[in-house]
Amino acid sequence: MAPTMGAMELIFPSDSVIVVAGVPGAGKTTLLRRAVDRHDATVVDTDDRTRRGPLLYLGHYARIAAAIAGRKPAVIHSRGTKSIARRTILTLARLRGRPAHIILMHADRDTAEAGQRARGRTVSATEMDRQIADWQALLAEGGLHEEGWATVAFLTREEAATVTSMRFAPAYSPAPSALAT
């Protein structure tokens, strides 16, 4: 029998922008629904959209920008493989003075496709080929720390299943100095 993993809690500063990235079926939406209290954080999840079509991505990125501009922690669902998207999120976070964190949700193709089937929404084999190739290229690059992320975390689908909550601790802000004039 394989050892079982204990429960895990992810804790971030309350001014954080967190990107949860991975291929379709890696468990991003499952993690967001299970671990993030939507009263505590603004969640931008592609599964929350009501319409599909050409304006889908424009609307998704508008919601990302609004979440980053807001006052709550922002937790963003993203495939994360396109550097332009990651760097845009980083730039918006920096402009707001917020630390940006990325969680890389890894699942091999068979596990990811099983995850897609379990939720009743699959992508085509051609799209999955592209997503897997993009994901592997991202992992091979290994330059996420150099992009400027405050933290880069790597979770398998199995490890993510042990995450019980994502909490937000008060961000440090120094008290005004009594000596300042």
PDB file of C-alpha atoms in Angstrom, residues 1-171:
ATOM      1  CA  MET A   1       0.000   0.000   0.000  1.00  0.00           C
ATOM      2  CA  ALA A   2       1.286   3.448  -0.908  1.00  0.00           C
ATOM      3  CA  PRO A   3       1.766   5.977   1.897  1.00  0.00           C
ATOM      4  CA  THR A   4      -0.969   8.560   2.233  1.00  0.00           C
ATOM      5  CA  MET A   5      -0.209  12.246   2.260  1.00  0.00           C
ATOM      6  CA  GLY A   6      -1.485  14.510   5.011  1.00  0.00           C
ATOM      7  CA  ALA A   7      -3.568  17.614   4.591  1.00  0.00           C
ATOM      8  CA  MET A   8      -1.800  20.704   3.303  1.00  0.00           C
ATOM      9  CA  GLU A   9      -2.666  24.376   3.660  1.00  0.00           C
ATOM     10  CA  LEU A  10      -1.238  27.003   1.322  1.00  0.00           C
ATOM     11  CA  ILE A  11      -0.649  30.396   2.950  1.00  0.00           C
ATOM     12  CA  PHE A  12       0.049  33.599   1.017  1.00  0.00           C
ATOM     13  CA  PRO A  13       0.200  37.282   1.962  1.00  0.00           C
ATOM     14  CA  SER A  14      -3.213  38.946   1.709  1.00  0.00           C
ATOM     15  CA  ASP A  15      -2.067  41.234  -1.109  1.00  0.00           C
ATOM     16  CA  SER A  16      -1.029  38.320  -3.331  1.00  0.00           C
ATOM     17  CA  VAL A  17      -1.818  37.504  -6.924  1.00  0.00           C
ATOM     18  CA  ILE A  18      -1.688  33.727  -7.361  1.00  0.00           C
ATOM     19  CA  VAL A  19      -1.734  31.963 -10.724  1.00  0.00           C
ATOM     20  CA  VAL A  20      -2.757  28.295 -10.724  1.00  0.00           C
ATOM     21  CA  ALA A  21      -1.386  26.882 -13.987  1.00  0.00           C
ATOM     22  CA  GLY A  22      -1.469  23.543 -15.759  1.00  0.00           C
ATOM     23  CA  VAL A  23      -2.773  21.566 -18.719  1.00  0.00           C
ATOM     24  CA  PRO A  24      -6.504  20.840 -19.077  1.00  0.00           C
ATOM     25  CA  GLY A  25      -7.424  18.183 -16.520  1.00  0.00           C
ATOM     26  CA  ALA A  26      -4.477  18.858 -14.192  1.00  0.00           C
ATOM     27  CA  GLY A  27      -6.866  19.808 -11.375  1.00  0.00           C
ATOM     28  CA  LYS A  28      -6.772  23.621 -11.410  1.00  0.00           C
ATOM     29  CA  THR A  29     -10.520  24.176 -11.114  1.00  0.00           C
ATOM     30  CA  THR A  30     -10.875  21.350  -8.587  1.00  0.00           C
ATOM     31  CA  LEU A  31      -8.208  22.966  -6.402  1.00  0.00           C
ATOM     32  CA  LEU A  32      -9.799  26.416  -6.681  1.00  0.00           C
ATOM     33  CA  ARG A  33     -13.262  25.132  -5.788  1.00  0.00           C
ATOM     34  CA  ARG A  34     -12.052  23.050  -2.856  1.00  0.00           C
ATOM     35  CA  ALA A  35      -9.400  25.285  -1.328  1.00  0.00           C
ATOM     36  CA  VAL A  36     -10.278  28.936  -1.990  1.00  0.00           C
ATOM     37  CA  ASP A  37     -13.002  30.738  -0.053  1.00  0.00           C
ATOM     38  CA  ARG A  38     -14.463  33.170  -2.584  1.00  0.00           C
ATOM     39  CA  HIS A  39     -15.382  35.559   0.233  1.00  0.00           C
ATOM     40  CA  ASP A  40     -11.697  35.906   1.083  1.00  0.00           C
ATOM     41  CA  ALA A  41     -10.274  36.113  -2.451  1.00  0.00           C
ATOM     42  CA  THR A  42     -11.311  37.092  -5.955  1.00  0.00           C
ATOM     43  CA  VAL A  43     -11.128  33.963  -8.104  1.00  0.00           C
ATOM     44  CA  VAL A  44     -10.839  34.208 -11.878  1.00  0.00           C
ATOM     45  CA  ASP A  45     -11.604  30.744 -13.234  1.00  0.00           C
ATOM     46  CA  THR A  46     -12.203  30.027 -16.913  1.00  0.00           C
ATOM     47  CA  ASP A  47     -14.883  27.531 -15.839  1.00  0.00           C
ATOM     48  CA  ASP A  48     -16.922  30.405 -14.336  1.00  0.00           C
ATOM     49  CA  ARG A  49     -17.665  31.890 -17.737  1.00  0.00           C
ATOM     50  CA  THR A  50     -21.180  31.605 -19.097  1.00  0.00           C
ATOM     51  CA  ARG A  51     -20.379  32.207 -22.759  1.00  0.00           C
ATOM     52  CA  ARG A  52     -17.826  30.816 -25.138  1.00  0.00           C
ATOM     53  CA  GLY A  53     -16.575  32.316 -28.349  1.00  0.00           C
ATOM     54  CA  PRO A  54     -14.124  34.863 -29.699  1.00  0.00           C
ATOM     55  CA  LEU A  55     -14.523  37.258 -26.774  1.00  0.00           C
ATOM     56  CA  LEU A  56     -13.783  34.538 -24.211  1.00  0.00           C
ATOM     57  CA  TYR A  57     -10.108  35.411 -23.739  1.00  0.00           C
ATOM     58  CA  LEU A  58     -10.686  39.153 -23.831  1.00  0.00           C
ATOM     59  CA  GLY A  59     -13.271  38.789 -21.056  1.00  0.00           C
ATOM     60  CA  HIS A  60     -11.029  36.451 -19.073  1.00  0.00           C
ATOM     61  CA  TYR A  61      -8.125  38.910 -19.163  1.00  0.00           C
ATOM     62  CA  ALA A  62     -10.431  41.803 -18.299  1.00  0.00           C
ATOM     63  CA  ARG A  63     -11.525  39.832 -15.192  1.00  0.00           C
ATOM     64  CA  ILE A  64      -7.865  39.160 -14.362  1.00  0.00           C
ATOM     65  CA  ALA A  65      -7.023  42.870 -14.600  1.00  0.00           C
ATOM     66  CA  ALA A  66     -10.030  43.776 -12.432  1.00  0.00           C
ATOM     67  CA  ALA A  67      -9.076  41.163  -9.814  1.00  0.00           C
ATOM     68  CA  ILE A  68      -5.499  42.444  -9.646  1.00  0.00           C
ATOM     69  CA  ALA A  69      -6.750  46.040  -9.354  1.00  0.00           C
ATOM     70  CA  GLY A  70      -9.045  45.032  -6.480  1.00  0.00           C
ATOM     71  CA  ARG A  71      -8.297  44.861  -2.792  1.00  0.00           C
ATOM     72  CA  LYS A  72      -8.695  41.119  -2.184  1.00  0.00           C
ATOM     73  CA  PRO A  73      -6.120  38.460  -2.957  1.00  0.00           C
ATOM     74  CA  ALA A  74      -6.494  37.411  -6.608  1.00  0.00           C
ATOM     75  CA  VAL A  75      -6.391  33.714  -7.525  1.00  0.00           C
ATOM     76  CA  ILE A  76      -6.218  33.141 -11.276  1.00  0.00           C
ATOM     77  CA  HIS A  77      -6.829  29.954 -13.264  1.00  0.00           C
ATOM     78  CA  SER A  78      -4.504  29.869 -16.272  1.00  0.00           C
ATOM     79  CA  ARG A  79      -2.813  27.287 -18.450  1.00  0.00           C
ATOM     80  CA  GLY A  80       0.286  29.389 -17.830  1.00  0.00           C
ATOM     81  CA  THR A  81       2.220  28.220 -20.868  1.00  0.00           C
ATOM     82  CA  LYS A  82       2.248  31.504 -22.776  1.00  0.00           C
ATOM     83  CA  SER A  83       4.948  33.860 -21.538  1.00  0.00           C
ATOM     84  CA  ILE A  84       3.007  36.918 -22.724  1.00  0.00           C
ATOM     85  CA  ALA A  85       0.075  35.987 -20.464  1.00  0.00           C
ATOM     86  CA  ARG A  86       2.314  35.275 -17.470  1.00  0.00           C
ATOM     87  CA  ARG A  87       4.303  38.471 -17.962  1.00  0.00           C
ATOM     88  CA  THR A  88       1.137  40.529 -18.337  1.00  0.00           C
ATOM     89  CA  ILE A  89      -0.144  39.210 -15.012  1.00  0.00           C
ATOM     90  CA  LEU A  90       3.255  39.916 -13.415  1.00  0.00           C
ATOM     91  CA  THR A  91       3.320  43.448 -14.813  1.00  0.00           C
ATOM     92  CA  LEU A  92      -0.200  44.210 -13.591  1.00  0.00           C
ATOM     93  CA  ALA A  93       0.673  42.832 -10.147  1.00  0.00           C
ATOM     94  CA  ARG A  94       3.862  44.922  -9.987  1.00  0.00           C
ATOM     95  CA  LEU A  95       1.987  48.066 -11.028  1.00  0.00           C
ATOM     96  CA  ARG A  96      -0.320  47.484  -8.055  1.00  0.00           C
ATOM     97  CA  GLY A  97       2.620  46.687  -5.738  1.00  0.00           C
ATOM     98  CA  ARG A  98       1.416  43.105  -5.233  1.00  0.00           C
ATOM     99  CA  PRO A  99       3.546  39.948  -5.033  1.00  0.00           C
ATOM    100  CA  ALA A 100       2.750  37.370  -7.726  1.00  0.00           C
ATOM    101  CA  HIS A 101       3.005  33.638  -7.060  1.00  0.00           C
ATOM    102  CA  ILE A 102       2.585  30.723  -9.466  1.00  0.00           C
ATOM    103  CA  ILE A 103       1.478  27.177  -8.670  1.00  0.00           C
ATOM    104  CA  LEU A 104       2.340  24.714 -11.422  1.00  0.00           C
ATOM    105  CA  MET A 105      -0.168  21.853 -11.376  1.00  0.00           C
ATOM    106  CA  HIS A 106       1.458  18.888 -13.094  1.00  0.00           C
ATOM    107  CA  ALA A 107      -0.343  15.831 -14.421  1.00  0.00           C
ATOM    108  CA  ASP A 108       0.876  13.393 -17.041  1.00  0.00           C
ATOM    109  CA  ARG A 109      -1.302  13.101 -20.129  1.00  0.00           C
ATOM    110  CA  ASP A 110      -3.219   9.996 -18.994  1.00  0.00           C
ATOM    111  CA  THR A 111      -3.999  11.544 -15.598  1.00  0.00           C
ATOM    112  CA  ALA A 112      -5.006  14.873 -17.161  1.00  0.00           C
ATOM    113  CA  GLU A 113      -7.275  13.179 -19.703  1.00  0.00           C
ATOM    114  CA  ALA A 114      -8.872  11.115 -16.914  1.00  0.00           C
ATOM    115  CA  GLY A 115      -9.443  14.367 -15.009  1.00  0.00           C
ATOM    116  CA  GLN A 116     -11.122  15.871 -18.073  1.00  0.00           C
ATOM    117  CA  ARG A 117     -13.391  12.848 -18.503  1.00  0.00           C
ATOM    118  CA  ALA A 118     -14.314  12.943 -14.804  1.00  0.00           C
ATOM    119  CA  ARG A 119     -15.574  16.520 -15.120  1.00  0.00           C
ATOM    120  CA  GLY A 120     -17.332  15.789 -18.414  1.00  0.00           C
ATOM    121  CA  ARG A 121     -15.391  18.285 -20.494  1.00  0.00           C
ATOM    122  CA  THR A 122     -12.562  17.195 -22.760  1.00  0.00           C
ATOM    123  CA  VAL A 123     -10.379  18.899 -25.317  1.00  0.00           C
ATOM    124  CA  SER A 124      -9.565  17.354 -28.682  1.00  0.00           C
ATOM    125  CA  ALA A 125      -6.502  15.139 -29.084  1.00  0.00           C
ATOM    126  CA  THR A 126      -4.914  17.828 -31.276  1.00  0.00           C
ATOM    127  CA  GLU A 127      -5.520  20.523 -28.644  1.00  0.00           C
ATOM    128  CA  MET A 128      -4.196  18.230 -25.913  1.00  0.00           C
ATOM    129  CA  ASP A 129      -1.067  17.536 -27.999  1.00  0.00           C
ATOM    130  CA  ARG A 130      -0.495  21.300 -28.233  1.00  0.00           C
ATOM    131  CA  GLN A 131      -1.153  21.880 -24.533  1.00  0.00           C
ATOM    132  CA  ILE A 132       1.198  19.058 -23.487  1.00  0.00           C
ATOM    133  CA  ALA A 133       3.936  20.350 -25.839  1.00  0.00           C
ATOM    134  CA  ASP A 134       3.538  23.906 -24.476  1.00  0.00           C
ATOM    135  CA  TRP A 135       3.608  22.621 -20.874  1.00  0.00           C
ATOM    136  CA  GLN A 136       6.725  20.530 -21.475  1.00  0.00           C
ATOM    137  CA  ALA A 137       8.426  23.530 -23.102  1.00  0.00           C
ATOM    138  CA  LEU A 138       7.546  25.683 -20.064  1.00  0.00           C
ATOM    139  CA  LEU A 139       9.010  23.123 -17.678  1.00  0.00           C
ATOM    140  CA  ALA A 140      12.122  22.683 -19.846  1.00  0.00           C
ATOM    141  CA  GLU A 141      12.729  26.466 -19.909  1.00  0.00           C
ATOM    142  CA  GLY A 142      12.944  26.541 -16.127  1.00  0.00           C
ATOM    143  CA  GLY A 143      13.074  30.340 -16.062  1.00  0.00           C
ATOM    144  CA  LEU A 144       9.979  31.134 -14.016  1.00  0.00           C
ATOM    145  CA  HIS A 145      12.033  32.435 -11.068  1.00  0.00           C
ATOM    146  CA  GLU A 146      13.832  34.814 -13.418  1.00  0.00           C
ATOM    147  CA  GLU A 147      10.475  36.196 -14.632  1.00  0.00           C
ATOM    148  CA  GLY A 148       9.980  37.692 -11.179  1.00  0.00           C
ATOM    149  CA  TRP A 149       7.495  35.416  -9.400  1.00  0.00           C
ATOM    150  CA  ALA A 150       7.653  35.785  -5.627  1.00  0.00           C
ATOM    151  CA  THR A 151       7.298  31.996  -5.352  1.00  0.00           C
ATOM    152  CA  VAL A 152       7.080  29.124  -7.816  1.00  0.00           C
ATOM    153  CA  ALA A 153       5.427  25.959  -6.464  1.00  0.00           C
ATOM    154  CA  PHE A 154       5.085  22.628  -8.242  1.00  0.00           C
ATOM    155  CA  LEU A 155       2.244  20.279  -7.276  1.00  0.00           C
ATOM    156  CA  THR A 156       1.197  17.015  -8.848  1.00  0.00           C
ATOM    157  CA  ARG A 157      -2.523  16.352  -9.133  1.00  0.00           C
ATOM    158  CA  GLU A 158      -2.146  13.917  -6.218  1.00  0.00           C
ATOM    159  CA  GLU A 159      -0.369  16.495  -4.036  1.00  0.00           C
ATOM    160  CA  ALA A 160      -2.961  19.145  -4.925  1.00  0.00           C
ATOM    161  CA  ALA A 161      -5.685  16.747  -3.750  1.00  0.00           C
ATOM    162  CA  THR A 162      -4.274  17.107  -0.218  1.00  0.00           C
ATOM    163  CA  VAL A 163      -4.611  20.904  -0.214  1.00  0.00           C
ATOM    164  CA  THR A 164      -7.492  21.678   2.114  1.00  0.00           C
ATOM    165  CA  SER A 165      -7.347  25.457   1.974  1.00  0.00           C
ATOM    166  CA  MET A 166      -5.605  28.489   0.601  1.00  0.00           C
ATOM    167  CA  ARG A 167      -5.350  31.123   3.326  1.00  0.00           C
ATOM    168  CA  PHE A 168      -4.213  34.705   3.238  1.00  0.00           C
ATOM    169  CA  ALA A 169      -2.160  36.153   6.086  1.00  0.00           C
ATOM    170  CA  PRO A 170      -2.070  39.897   6.613  1.00  0.00           C
ATOM    171  CA  ALA A 171       0.578  41.461   4.412  1.00  0.00           C
TER     172      ALA A 171
END
